[in-house]
Amino acid sequence: MESYLNQNFGGVKSKNSPEESLQRWRKLVGVVKNPKRRFRFTANLSKRSEAAAMMRSNQEKLRVAVLVSKAALQFIHGIALQSEYTVPNEVKEAGFQICADELSSIVEGHDVKKLKIHGGIDGVADKLSTSITNGLTTADESLRHRQNVYGVNKFTESEVRSFWVFVWEALQDMTLMILAVCAVVSLVVGIATEGWPKGAHDGLGIVSSILLVVFVTATSDYRQSLQFRDLDKEKKKISIQVTREGFRQKLSIYDLLPGDIVHLAIGDQVPADGLFVSGFSLLINESSLTGESEPVAVNADNPFLLSGTKVQDGSCKMLVTTVGMRTQWGKLMATLSEGGDDETPLQVKLNGVATIIGKIGLAFAVVTFAVLAEGQLRRKFQEGSHWTWSADDALELLEYFAIGVTIVVVAVPEGLPLAVTLSLAFAMKKMMNDRALVRHLAACETMGSSTSICSDKTGTLTTNHMTVVKACICGSIKEVGNHEEVKIMCSQVPDVVVKVLMQSIFNNTGGEVVITQYGKLEILGTPTETALLEFGLSLGGDFQAVRQETKLVKVEPFNSMKKRMGVVIELPGGGCRAHCKGASEIILAACSKVLDPAGNAVPLDEATVGHLNGVIESFANEALRTLCLAYMEGPEFRNKSIEEMRDLIPKLQVMARSSPLDKHTLVKHLRTVFCEVVAVTGDGTNDAPALREADIGLAMGIAGTEVAKESADVIILDDNFSTIVTVAKWGRSVYINIQKFVQFQLTVNIVALIVNFSSACLTGHAPLTAVQLLWVNMIMDTLGALALATEPPNDELMKRTPVGRKGNFISNAMWRNIVGQSFYQFIVIWYLQREGKVLFRLEGPESDLGLNTLIFNCFVLCQVFNEISCREMEKINVFHDISENYVFVAVISCTIIFQFIIVQFLGDFASTTPLTLSQWLVCVFIGFLGMPIAAVIKMVPV
């Protein structure tokens, strides 16, 4: 079975699966009772094709728009342009001079001519009643008018489905529909021959069972949908920096409106369509919108920014012009959301298991019906009544047909793939409580298979707050960890050096010091930038004053390949100065002079270089992040051969000062050389390639940039490494829980099939009726999944070896337990069929009904106790922490209570007769005996 599954259902990856793999397993899936339900959590490939076509269309539109705008630029300069645009009345009445459609056409069409007609960016800002400097006013009435005219920054999502939609979908089960027809025929024939109510019992019994199955199934599915909806809301909580009322503040992207001034930096996703106001070296990656990987330079000549694209380099201020469904990104996302997430590898594999068992079950069902029908025909031939058929004969044949159909209901484990979804949804909800936000469904199960965790140090293994604690200035090492030490340093260093240092810190930065609306200073930026700005302020510097003294001429933002950033400023007295900062060795190697104790720039000789390199090494040995400011490592790893990596990687624990390429290379080789499932953690833009390359990427939420979060599968919201361990524990729990459920369900399948088939062949009768089999199906399918697929994790899970990407899903231990338990249950039921009347002293015309009731009762109770045994596949003690799993206890309790009601009070509908106390005790003993037998079976080595 495993080789068949791996060959036909094993090509699906945890993410970014090839479309051929997704198509292949769909074609192989057969014997599906309810496609609407089975494929609810699989990707809609046709919708994805629509999205791909839309991206191609966007690419062509943008290509044409760029060509047109270039041509327009050649003749609009110096030509008096006249506007043919008329402002709609409703827009005028709201206090604006430009409508949403016009704004959309300007940006989406890259229409330079229209932009010029409206007075450029300043003119558009005026018509939107906003200030490029101070942003929007935050008066509620003003924002409401703006929202009414221009819309909200949300894309259309599929409507929340009501409970009755799930009921309708559950009713689409083909086998249940056939049984419903059987029930109607049974009702009509039964009432016509035996009258009401006696003649309606069999038909109503089947109808009641169908309704019970439908409503329990719908309730379970509806609860899952609510959980996913709650998780989806959490995933969409993204904030962006904006200026409103002159103050920088964080705002949800869903609260953005046309006229907002948004601040973008490397790694940010452009949250709406807009126009470039100011910035430096801005490169935009538009591949998410157009599929084009080449970055686009955005500047005053090409000021158009499109929603959904990403800032690859540089930074800028942007004027928001178009939001929500008026943007191409909104339309694309609406289509992509209908396409759904990729199905997980485990879901696909279980679809394969369900297909194999379904085909076997269908064959058993056909043969069982054929044997039962042949027995009836043979009996009628022997009686000589084969030409005369009574209503009872028709009802008997109909019952045989219903039994055959019900065997298909039981045999096709429709709930297997859905049990994965149930378990994943449960785990995702619980992980949210443990401060881990799962963005992709497959991440839960993939994390359970992780064999390696490649962790970023800063912000993950260490706290995410940084301060400057040591500095080497003018050749001397100074302690600057507190205010007093900073004062001492300032007194020992020439004023000119302190001035240049502040000039470098406040100008050459990706951070900013702002005054909040409450009048307090707030430092914005990465932990490193924040630490430097705090140090600059402690030197007595004024961020705004220093920035206003000089003019920024050019900015080179931090680049992870160059490992440095720089600015060129124009000095007040004339002339320019370049400030540079970055990795200490790189900056030092580029320097030719150094400041001496007197503050003079002197040539950098070998002795001084050796001294400074020693300082850098000593700082690094103290686990300090070192930076060099000037005015004025992992390259060895990536160049090694695969053979050298094979020797090195198992010993590699810390890779110092690694670049994004080093991280990406490590992840790639871990997977290809060792076939490992790799998890990667990171918090910054530089970590994004490794996060995307890994089987599961974990972003540190508080420190993480939006691009790190976007590239990650799980976001660790509390930046705590122990939370990563919790995620791994939940991931292993999902995998183990599904294995427990599969073990339980396959045992029920095998026993139900063999018992009904063998009984039909040897006795001409099936001991379990259609109604009874429907009840058994609900126990093993929906209720079984609820009980076993939602077991919380325990610490013992982390002592097990993770199941790798090529591991067997149905393990040898599971086959041992399935075969052993199935053999015991089959022997018990077969013995009861042969000797049950003697054992229970059953006599008279009701003896057959009494025996079948006992067989049904023993069979169900065997499943109840086997469900408890399945809590552990290897351990003897299956009661450990059972009281803490309220869902499991509730399911077991409800099953026993309903079984008692069915046997004692619903005899007419379920074909049972009330049992005595002694008979109940014997049934319970037979069921319970399966537990010690299961414990003995677990001792058999495999």
JSON list of N, CA and C in Angstrom, two decimals, residues 372-436:
[
{"chain": "A", "resi": 372, "resn": "LEU", "atom": "N", "xyz": [-26.40, -12.52, -0.96]},
{"chain": "A", "resi": 372, "resn": "LEU", "atom": "CA", "xyz": [-27.67, -12.47, -0.24]},
{"chain": "A", "resi": 372, "resn": "LEU", "atom": "C", "xyz": [-28.85, -12.66, -1.21]},
{"chain": "A", "resi": 373, "resn": "ALA", "atom": "N", "xyz": [-28.79, -11.96, -2.36]},
{"chain": "A", "resi": 373, "resn": "ALA", "atom": "CA", "xyz": [-29.87, -12.08, -3.36]},
{"chain": "A", "resi": 373, "resn": "ALA", "atom": "C", "xyz": [-29.93, -13.48, -3.93]},
{"chain": "A", "resi": 374, "resn": "GLU", "atom": "N", "xyz": [-28.75, -14.09, -4.17]},
{"chain": "A", "resi": 374, "resn": "GLU", "atom": "CA", "xyz": [-28.70, -15.46, -4.70]},
{"chain": "A", "resi": 374, "resn": "GLU", "atom": "C", "xyz": [-29.30, -16.45, -3.70]},
{"chain": "A", "resi": 375, "resn": "GLY", "atom": "N", "xyz": [-29.03, -16.22, -2.41]},
{"chain": "A", "resi": 375, "resn": "GLY", "atom": "CA", "xyz": [-29.60, -17.09, -1.37]},
{"chain": "A", "resi": 375, "resn": "GLY", "atom": "C", "xyz": [-31.12, -17.02, -1.35]},
{"chain": "A", "resi": 376, "resn": "GLN", "atom": "N", "xyz": [-31.64, -15.80, -1.50]},
{"chain": "A", "resi": 376, "resn": "GLN", "atom": "CA", "xyz": [-33.10, -15.63, -1.52]},
{"chain": "A", "resi": 376, "resn": "GLN", "atom": "C", "xyz": [-33.72, -16.32, -2.74]},
{"chain": "A", "resi": 377, "resn": "LEU", "atom": "N", "xyz": [-33.10, -16.14, -3.91]},
{"chain": "A", "resi": 377, "resn": "LEU", "atom": "CA", "xyz": [-33.60, -16.76, -5.14]},
{"chain": "A", "resi": 377, "resn": "LEU", "atom": "C", "xyz": [-33.54, -18.29, -5.04]},
{"chain": "A", "resi": 378, "resn": "ARG", "atom": "N", "xyz": [-32.40, -18.82, -4.49]},
{"chain": "A", "resi": 378, "resn": "ARG", "atom": "CA", "xyz": [-32.28, -20.27, -4.35]},
{"chain": "A", "resi": 378, "resn": "ARG", "atom": "C", "xyz": [-33.36, -20.82, -3.44]},
{"chain": "A", "resi": 379, "resn": "ARG", "atom": "N", "xyz": [-33.63, -20.11, -2.36]},
{"chain": "A", "resi": 379, "resn": "ARG", "atom": "CA", "xyz": [-34.67, -20.56, -1.42]},
{"chain": "A", "resi": 379, "resn": "ARG", "atom": "C", "xyz": [-36.05, -20.57, -2.08]},
{"chain": "A", "resi": 380, "resn": "LYS", "atom": "N", "xyz": [-36.30, -19.53, -2.89]},
{"chain": "A", "resi": 380, "resn": "LYS", "atom": "CA", "xyz": [-37.60, -19.46, -3.56]},
{"chain": "A", "resi": 380, "resn": "LYS", "atom": "C", "xyz": [-37.74, -20.56, -4.64]},
{"chain": "A", "resi": 381, "resn": "PHE", "atom": "N", "xyz": [-36.60, -20.89, -5.30]},
{"chain": "A", "resi": 381, "resn": "PHE", "atom": "CA", "xyz": [-36.62, -21.99, -6.25]},
{"chain": "A", "resi": 381, "resn": "PHE", "atom": "C", "xyz": [-36.93, -23.32, -5.55]},
{"chain": "A", "resi": 382, "resn": "GLN", "atom": "N", "xyz": [-36.27, -23.47, -4.35]},
{"chain": "A", "resi": 382, "resn": "GLN", "atom": "CA", "xyz": [-36.50, -24.71, -3.61]},
{"chain": "A", "resi": 382, "resn": "GLN", "atom": "C", "xyz": [-37.95, -24.82, -3.14]},
{"chain": "A", "resi": 383, "resn": "GLU", "atom": "N", "xyz": [-38.56, -23.66, -2.81]},
{"chain": "A", "resi": 383, "resn": "GLU", "atom": "CA", "xyz": [-39.96, -23.63, -2.37]},
{"chain": "A", "resi": 383, "resn": "GLU", "atom": "C", "xyz": [-40.93, -23.65, -3.55]},
{"chain": "A", "resi": 384, "resn": "GLY", "atom": "N", "xyz": [-40.40, -23.45, -4.75]},
{"chain": "A", "resi": 384, "resn": "GLY", "atom": "CA", "xyz": [-41.24, -23.41, -5.94]},
{"chain": "A", "resi": 384, "resn": "GLY", "atom": "C", "xyz": [-42.05, -22.14, -6.08]},
{"chain": "A", "resi": 385, "resn": "SER", "atom": "N", "xyz": [-41.60, -21.07, -5.43]},
{"chain": "A", "resi": 385, "resn": "SER", "atom": "CA", "xyz": [-42.35, -19.80, -5.46]},
{"chain": "A", "resi": 385, "resn": "SER", "atom": "C", "xyz": [-41.59, -18.71, -6.20]},
{"chain": "A", "resi": 386, "resn": "HIS", "atom": "N", "xyz": [-40.68, -19.14, -7.12]},
{"chain": "A", "resi": 386, "resn": "HIS", "atom": "CA", "xyz": [-39.84, -18.14, -7.76]},
{"chain": "A", "resi": 386, "resn": "HIS", "atom": "C", "xyz": [-40.60, -17.26, -8.74]},
{"chain": "A", "resi": 387, "resn": "TRP", "atom": "N", "xyz": [-41.82, -17.66, -9.13]},
{"chain": "A", "resi": 387, "resn": "TRP", "atom": "CA", "xyz": [-42.62, -16.83, -10.02]},
{"chain": "A", "resi": 387, "resn": "TRP", "atom": "C", "xyz": [-43.59, -15.91, -9.27]},
{"chain": "A", "resi": 388, "resn": "THR", "atom": "N", "xyz": [-43.72, -16.16, -7.98]},
{"chain": "A", "resi": 388, "resn": "THR", "atom": "CA", "xyz": [-44.65, -15.33, -7.18]},
{"chain": "A", "resi": 388, "resn": "THR", "atom": "C", "xyz": [-43.86, -14.56, -6.12]},
{"chain": "A", "resi": 389, "resn": "TRP", "atom": "N", "xyz": [-43.93, -13.24, -6.23]},
{"chain": "A", "resi": 389, "resn": "TRP", "atom": "CA", "xyz": [-43.18, -12.39, -5.29]},
{"chain": "A", "resi": 389, "resn": "TRP", "atom": "C", "xyz": [-44.15, -11.56, -4.47]},
{"chain": "A", "resi": 390, "resn": "SER", "atom": "N", "xyz": [-44.03, -11.71, -3.12]},
{"chain": "A", "resi": 390, "resn": "SER", "atom": "CA", "xyz": [-44.88, -10.95, -2.21]},
{"chain": "A", "resi": 390, "resn": "SER", "atom": "C", "xyz": [-44.18, -9.65, -1.83]},
{"chain": "A", "resi": 391, "resn": "ALA", "atom": "N", "xyz": [-44.94, -8.80, -1.12]},
{"chain": "A", "resi": 391, "resn": "ALA", "atom": "CA", "xyz": [-44.35, -7.54, -0.64]},
{"chain": "A", "resi": 391, "resn": "ALA", "atom": "C", "xyz": [-43.20, -7.82, 0.33]},
{"chain": "A", "resi": 392, "resn": "ASP", "atom": "N", "xyz": [-43.34, -8.90, 1.15]},
{"chain": "A", "resi": 392, "resn": "ASP", "atom": "CA", "xyz": [-42.26, -9.26, 2.09]},
{"chain": "A", "resi": 392, "resn": "ASP", "atom": "C", "xyz": [-40.99, -9.65, 1.36]},
{"chain": "A", "resi": 393, "resn": "ASP", "atom": "N", "xyz": [-41.16, -10.38, 0.23]},
{"chain": "A", "resi": 393, "resn": "ASP", "atom": "CA", "xyz": [-39.99, -10.76, -0.57]},
{"chain": "A", "resi": 393, "resn": "ASP", "atom": "C", "xyz": [-39.30, -9.52, -1.12]},
{"chain": "A", "resi": 394, "resn": "ALA", "atom": "N", "xyz": [-40.10, -8.57, -1.61]},
{"chain": "A", "resi": 394, "resn": "ALA", "atom": "CA", "xyz": [-39.53, -7.33, -2.16]},
{"chain": "A", "resi": 394, "resn": "ALA", "atom": "C", "xyz": [-38.80, -6.54, -1.08]},
{"chain": "A", "resi": 395, "resn": "LEU", "atom": "N", "xyz": [-39.42, -6.49, 0.13]},
{"chain": "A", "resi": 395, "resn": "LEU", "atom": "CA", "xyz": [-38.78, -5.77, 1.24]},
{"chain": "A", "resi": 395, "resn": "LEU", "atom": "C", "xyz": [-37.49, -6.45, 1.65]},
{"chain": "A", "resi": 396, "resn": "GLU", "atom": "N", "xyz": [-37.47, -7.80, 1.61]},
{"chain": "A", "resi": 396, "resn": "GLU", "atom": "CA", "xyz": [-36.26, -8.54, 1.98]},
{"chain": "A", "resi": 396, "resn": "GLU", "atom": "C", "xyz": [-35.13, -8.23, 0.99]},
{"chain": "A", "resi": 397, "resn": "LEU", "atom": "N", "xyz": [-35.47, -8.24, -0.31]},
{"chain": "A", "resi": 397, "resn": "LEU", "atom": "CA", "xyz": [-34.46, -7.93, -1.33]},
{"chain": "A", "resi": 397, "resn": "LEU", "atom": "C", "xyz": [-33.98, -6.47, -1.19]},
{"chain": "A", "resi": 398, "resn": "LEU", "atom": "N", "xyz": [-34.93, -5.58, -0.87]},
{"chain": "A", "resi": 398, "resn": "LEU", "atom": "CA", "xyz": [-34.59, -4.17, -0.67]},
{"chain": "A", "resi": 398, "resn": "LEU", "atom": "C", "xyz": [-33.66, -4.01, 0.53]},
{"chain": "A", "resi": 399, "resn": "GLU", "atom": "N", "xyz": [-33.91, -4.81, 1.59]},
{"chain": "A", "resi": 399, "resn": "GLU", "atom": "CA", "xyz": [-33.04, -4.78, 2.77]},
{"chain": "A", "resi": 399, "resn": "GLU", "atom": "C", "xyz": [-31.63, -5.23, 2.41]},
{"chain": "A", "resi": 400, "resn": "TYR", "atom": "N", "xyz": [-31.53, -6.28, 1.55]},
{"chain": "A", "resi": 400, "resn": "TYR", "atom": "CA", "xyz": [-30.22, -6.75, 1.11]},
{"chain": "A", "resi": 400, "resn": "TYR", "atom": "C", "xyz": [-29.49, -5.66, 0.32]},
{"chain": "A", "resi": 401, "resn": "PHE", "atom": "N", "xyz": [-30.24, -4.97, -0.54]},
{"chain": "A", "resi": 401, "resn": "PHE", "atom": "CA", "xyz": [-29.66, -3.89, -1.33]},
{"chain": "A", "resi": 401, "resn": "PHE", "atom": "C", "xyz": [-29.18, -2.76, -0.41]},
{"chain": "A", "resi": 402, "resn": "ALA", "atom": "N", "xyz": [-30.01, -2.44, 0.59]},
{"chain": "A", "resi": 402, "resn": "ALA", "atom": "CA", "xyz": [-29.64, -1.39, 1.56]},
{"chain": "A", "resi": 402, "resn": "ALA", "atom": "C", "xyz": [-28.40, -1.77, 2.33]},
{"chain": "A", "resi": 403, "resn": "ILE", "atom": "N", "xyz": [-28.28, -3.08, 2.66]},
{"chain": "A", "resi": 403, "resn": "ILE", "atom": "CA", "xyz": [-27.09, -3.56, 3.38]},
{"chain": "A", "resi": 403, "resn": "ILE", "atom": "C", "xyz": [-25.85, -3.37, 2.50]},
{"chain": "A", "resi": 404, "resn": "GLY", "atom": "N", "xyz": [-25.99, -3.72, 1.20]},
{"chain": "A", "resi": 404, "resn": "GLY", "atom": "CA", "xyz": [-24.88, -3.55, 0.27]},
{"chain": "A", "resi": 404, "resn": "GLY", "atom": "C", "xyz": [-24.45, -2.10, 0.17]},
{"chain": "A", "resi": 405, "resn": "VAL", "atom": "N", "xyz": [-25.43, -1.20, 0.04]},
{"chain": "A", "resi": 405, "resn": "VAL", "atom": "CA", "xyz": [-25.13, 0.23, -0.04]},
{"chain": "A", "resi": 405, "resn": "VAL", "atom": "C", "xyz": [-24.48, 0.72, 1.25]},
{"chain": "A", "resi": 406, "resn": "THR", "atom": "N", "xyz": [-25.01, 0.24, 2.39]},
{"chain": "A", "resi": 406, "resn": "THR", "atom": "CA", "xyz": [-24.48, 0.68, 3.68]},
{"chain": "A", "resi": 406, "resn": "THR", "atom": "C", "xyz": [-23.07, 0.19, 3.90]},
{"chain": "A", "resi": 407, "resn": "ILE", "atom": "N", "xyz": [-22.75, -1.00, 3.33]},
{"chain": "A", "resi": 407, "resn": "ILE", "atom": "CA", "xyz": [-21.35, -1.47, 3.41]},
{"chain": "A", "resi": 407, "resn": "ILE", "atom": "C", "xyz": [-20.44, -0.48, 2.71]},
{"chain": "A", "resi": 408, "resn": "VAL", "atom": "N", "xyz": [-20.91, 0.08, 1.60]},
{"chain": "A", "resi": 408, "resn": "VAL", "atom": "CA", "xyz": [-20.13, 1.11, 0.90]},
{"chain": "A", "resi": 408, "resn": "VAL", "atom": "C", "xyz": [-19.99, 2.35, 1.79]},
{"chain": "A", "resi": 409, "resn": "VAL", "atom": "N", "xyz": [-21.10, 2.72, 2.47]},
{"chain": "A", "resi": 409, "resn": "VAL", "atom": "CA", "xyz": [-21.07, 3.87, 3.40]},
{"chain": "A", "resi": 409, "resn": "VAL", "atom": "C", "xyz": [-19.98, 3.66, 4.44]},
{"chain": "A", "resi": 410, "resn": "VAL", "atom": "N", "xyz": [-19.93, 2.43, 5.00]},
{"chain": "A", "resi": 410, "resn": "VAL", "atom": "CA", "xyz": [-18.96, 2.13, 6.06]},
{"chain": "A", "resi": 410, "resn": "VAL", "atom": "C", "xyz": [-17.56, 1.96, 5.48]},
{"chain": "A", "resi": 411, "resn": "ALA", "atom": "N", "xyz": [-17.49, 1.32, 4.31]},
{"chain": "A", "resi": 411, "resn": "ALA", "atom": "CA", "xyz": [-16.18, 0.95, 3.75]},
{"chain": "A", "resi": 411, "resn": "ALA", "atom": "C", "xyz": [-15.42, 2.13, 3.18]},
{"chain": "A", "resi": 412, "resn": "VAL", "atom": "N", "xyz": [-16.14, 3.11, 2.59]},
{"chain": "A", "resi": 412, "resn": "VAL", "atom": "CA", "xyz": [-15.44, 4.27, 2.02]},
{"chain": "A", "resi": 412, "resn": "VAL", "atom": "C", "xyz": [-15.18, 5.27, 3.15]},
{"chain": "A", "resi": 413, "resn": "PRO", "atom": "N", "xyz": [-13.94, 5.37, 3.62]},
{"chain": "A", "resi": 413, "resn": "PRO", "atom": "CA", "xyz": [-13.65, 6.25, 4.77]},
{"chain": "A", "resi": 413, "resn": "PRO", "atom": "C", "xyz": [-13.55, 7.71, 4.35]},
{"chain": "A", "resi": 414, "resn": "GLU", "atom": "N", "xyz": [-14.72, 8.28, 4.01]},
{"chain": "A", "resi": 414, "resn": "GLU", "atom": "CA", "xyz": [-14.77, 9.67, 3.55]},
{"chain": "A", "resi": 414, "resn": "GLU", "atom": "C", "xyz": [-14.17, 10.62, 4.57]},
{"chain": "A", "resi": 415, "resn": "GLY", "atom": "N", "xyz": [-14.24, 10.21, 5.84]},
{"chain": "A", "resi": 415, "resn": "GLY", "atom": "CA", "xyz": [-13.78, 11.10, 6.91]},
{"chain": "A", "resi": 415, "resn": "GLY", "atom": "C", "xyz": [-12.28, 11.16, 7.07]},
{"chain": "A", "resi": 416, "resn": "LEU", "atom": "N", "xyz": [-11.53, 10.25, 6.39]},
{"chain": "A", "resi": 416, "resn": "LEU", "atom": "CA", "xyz": [-10.07, 10.24, 6.57]},
{"chain": "A", "resi": 416, "resn": "LEU", "atom": "C", "xyz": [-9.42, 11.56, 6.18]},
{"chain": "A", "resi": 417, "resn": "PRO", "atom": "N", "xyz": [-9.58, 12.04, 4.93]},
{"chain": "A", "resi": 417, "resn": "PRO", "atom": "CA", "xyz": [-8.95, 13.32, 4.58]},
{"chain": "A", "resi": 417, "resn": "PRO", "atom": "C", "xyz": [-9.49, 14.48, 5.40]},
{"chain": "A", "resi": 418, "resn": "LEU", "atom": "N", "xyz": [-10.80, 14.41, 5.75]},
{"chain": "A", "resi": 418, "resn": "LEU", "atom": "CA", "xyz": [-11.39, 15.49, 6.54]},
{"chain": "A", "resi": 418, "resn": "LEU", "atom": "C", "xyz": [-10.90, 15.48, 7.98]},
{"chain": "A", "resi": 419, "resn": "ALA", "atom": "N", "xyz": [-10.51, 14.27, 8.46]},
{"chain": "A", "resi": 419, "resn": "ALA", "atom": "CA", "xyz": [-9.96, 14.19, 9.82]},
{"chain": "A", "resi": 419, "resn": "ALA", "atom": "C", "xyz": [-8.68, 14.99, 9.93]},
{"chain": "A", "resi": 420, "resn": "VAL", "atom": "N", "xyz": [-7.90, 15.02, 8.84]},
{"chain": "A", "resi": 420, "resn": "VAL", "atom": "CA", "xyz": [-6.67, 15.82, 8.82]},
{"chain": "A", "resi": 420, "resn": "VAL", "atom": "C", "xyz": [-7.02, 17.29, 9.02]},
{"chain": "A", "resi": 421, "resn": "THR", "atom": "N", "xyz": [-8.03, 17.75, 8.28]},
{"chain": "A", "resi": 421, "resn": "THR", "atom": "CA", "xyz": [-8.44, 19.15, 8.37]},
{"chain": "A", "resi": 421, "resn": "THR", "atom": "C", "xyz": [-8.94, 19.47, 9.77]},
{"chain": "A", "resi": 422, "resn": "LEU", "atom": "N", "xyz": [-9.73, 18.54, 10.33]},
{"chain": "A", "resi": 422, "resn": "LEU", "atom": "CA", "xyz": [-10.25, 18.73, 11.69]},
{"chain": "A", "resi": 422, "resn": "LEU", "atom": "C", "xyz": [-9.11, 18.86, 12.69]},
{"chain": "A", "resi": 423, "resn": "SER", "atom": "N", "xyz": [-8.13, 17.94, 12.58]},
{"chain": "A", "resi": 423, "resn": "SER", "atom": "CA", "xyz": [-6.99, 17.96, 13.50]},
{"chain": "A", "resi": 423, "resn": "SER", "atom": "C", "xyz": [-6.15, 19.21, 13.32]},
{"chain": "A", "resi": 424, "resn": "LEU", "atom": "N", "xyz": [-5.93, 19.60, 12.05]},
{"chain": "A", "resi": 424, "resn": "LEU", "atom": "CA", "xyz": [-5.13, 20.79, 11.78]},
{"chain": "A", "resi": 424, "resn": "LEU", "atom": "C", "xyz": [-5.83, 22.05, 12.28]},
{"chain": "A", "resi": 425, "resn": "ALA", "atom": "N", "xyz": [-7.15, 22.12, 12.06]},
{"chain": "A", "resi": 425, "resn": "ALA", "atom": "CA", "xyz": [-7.91, 23.30, 12.52]},
{"chain": "A", "resi": 425, "resn": "ALA", "atom": "C", "xyz": [-7.84, 23.40, 14.04]},
{"chain": "A", "resi": 426, "resn": "PHE", "atom": "N", "xyz": [-7.99, 22.25, 14.72]},
{"chain": "A", "resi": 426, "resn": "PHE", "atom": "CA", "xyz": [-7.92, 22.22, 16.19]},
{"chain": "A", "resi": 426, "resn": "PHE", "atom": "C", "xyz": [-6.54, 22.67, 16.66]},
{"chain": "A", "resi": 427, "resn": "ALA", "atom": "N", "xyz": [-5.49, 22.13, 15.99]},
{"chain": "A", "resi": 427, "resn": "ALA", "atom": "CA", "xyz": [-4.12, 22.47, 16.37]},
{"chain": "A", "resi": 427, "resn": "ALA", "atom": "C", "xyz": [-3.83, 23.95, 16.12]},
{"chain": "A", "resi": 428, "resn": "MET", "atom": "N", "xyz": [-4.31, 24.47, 14.99]},
{"chain": "A", "resi": 428, "resn": "MET", "atom": "CA", "xyz": [-4.07, 25.88, 14.66]},
{"chain": "A", "resi": 428, "resn": "MET", "atom": "C", "xyz": [-4.71, 26.80, 15.68]},
{"chain": "A", "resi": 429, "resn": "LYS", "atom": "N", "xyz": [-5.92, 26.44, 16.12]},
{"chain": "A", "resi": 429, "resn": "LYS", "atom": "CA", "xyz": [-6.62, 27.25, 17.12]},
{"chain": "A", "resi": 429, "resn": "LYS", "atom": "C", "xyz": [-5.86, 27.24, 18.44]},
{"chain": "A", "resi": 430, "resn": "LYS", "atom": "N", "xyz": [-5.38, 26.05, 18.83]},
{"chain": "A", "resi": 430, "resn": "LYS", "atom": "CA", "xyz": [-4.65, 25.93, 20.09]},
{"chain": "A", "resi": 430, "resn": "LYS", "atom": "C", "xyz": [-3.30, 26.64, 20.01]},
{"chain": "A", "resi": 431, "resn": "MET", "atom": "N", "xyz": [-2.64, 26.56, 18.85]},
{"chain": "A", "resi": 431, "resn": "MET", "atom": "CA", "xyz": [-1.35, 27.23, 18.69]},
{"chain": "A", "resi": 431, "resn": "MET", "atom": "C", "xyz": [-1.49, 28.74, 18.75]},
{"chain": "A", "resi": 432, "resn": "MET", "atom": "N", "xyz": [-2.65, 29.22, 18.30]},
{"chain": "A", "resi": 432, "resn": "MET", "atom": "CA", "xyz": [-2.90, 30.65, 18.39]},
{"chain": "A", "resi": 432, "resn": "MET", "atom": "C", "xyz": [-2.90, 31.08, 19.85]},
{"chain": "A", "resi": 433, "resn": "ASN", "atom": "N", "xyz": [-3.45, 30.24, 20.72]},
{"chain": "A", "resi": 433, "resn": "ASN", "atom": "CA", "xyz": [-3.44, 30.52, 22.17]},
{"chain": "A", "resi": 433, "resn": "ASN", "atom": "C", "xyz": [-2.02, 30.48, 22.73]},
{"chain": "A", "resi": 434, "resn": "ASP", "atom": "N", "xyz": [-1.15, 29.68, 22.06]},
{"chain": "A", "resi": 434, "resn": "ASP", "atom": "CA", "xyz": [0.24, 29.56, 22.49]},
{"chain": "A", "resi": 434, "resn": "ASP", "atom": "C", "xyz": [1.14, 30.56, 21.77]},
{"chain": "A", "resi": 435, "resn": "ARG", "atom": "N", "xyz": [0.54, 31.58, 21.16]},
{"chain": "A", "resi": 435, "resn": "ARG", "atom": "CA", "xyz": [1.24, 32.69, 20.51]},
{"chain": "A", "resi": 435, "resn": "ARG", "atom": "C", "xyz": [1.98, 32.28, 19.24]},
{"chain": "A", "resi": 436, "resn": "ALA", "atom": "N", "xyz": [1.38, 31.36, 18.48]},
{"chain": "A", "resi": 436, "resn": "ALA", "atom": "CA", "xyz": [1.93, 31.00, 17.17]},
{"chain": "A", "resi": 436, "resn": "ALA", "atom": "C", "xyz": [0.80, 31.05, 16.16]}
]
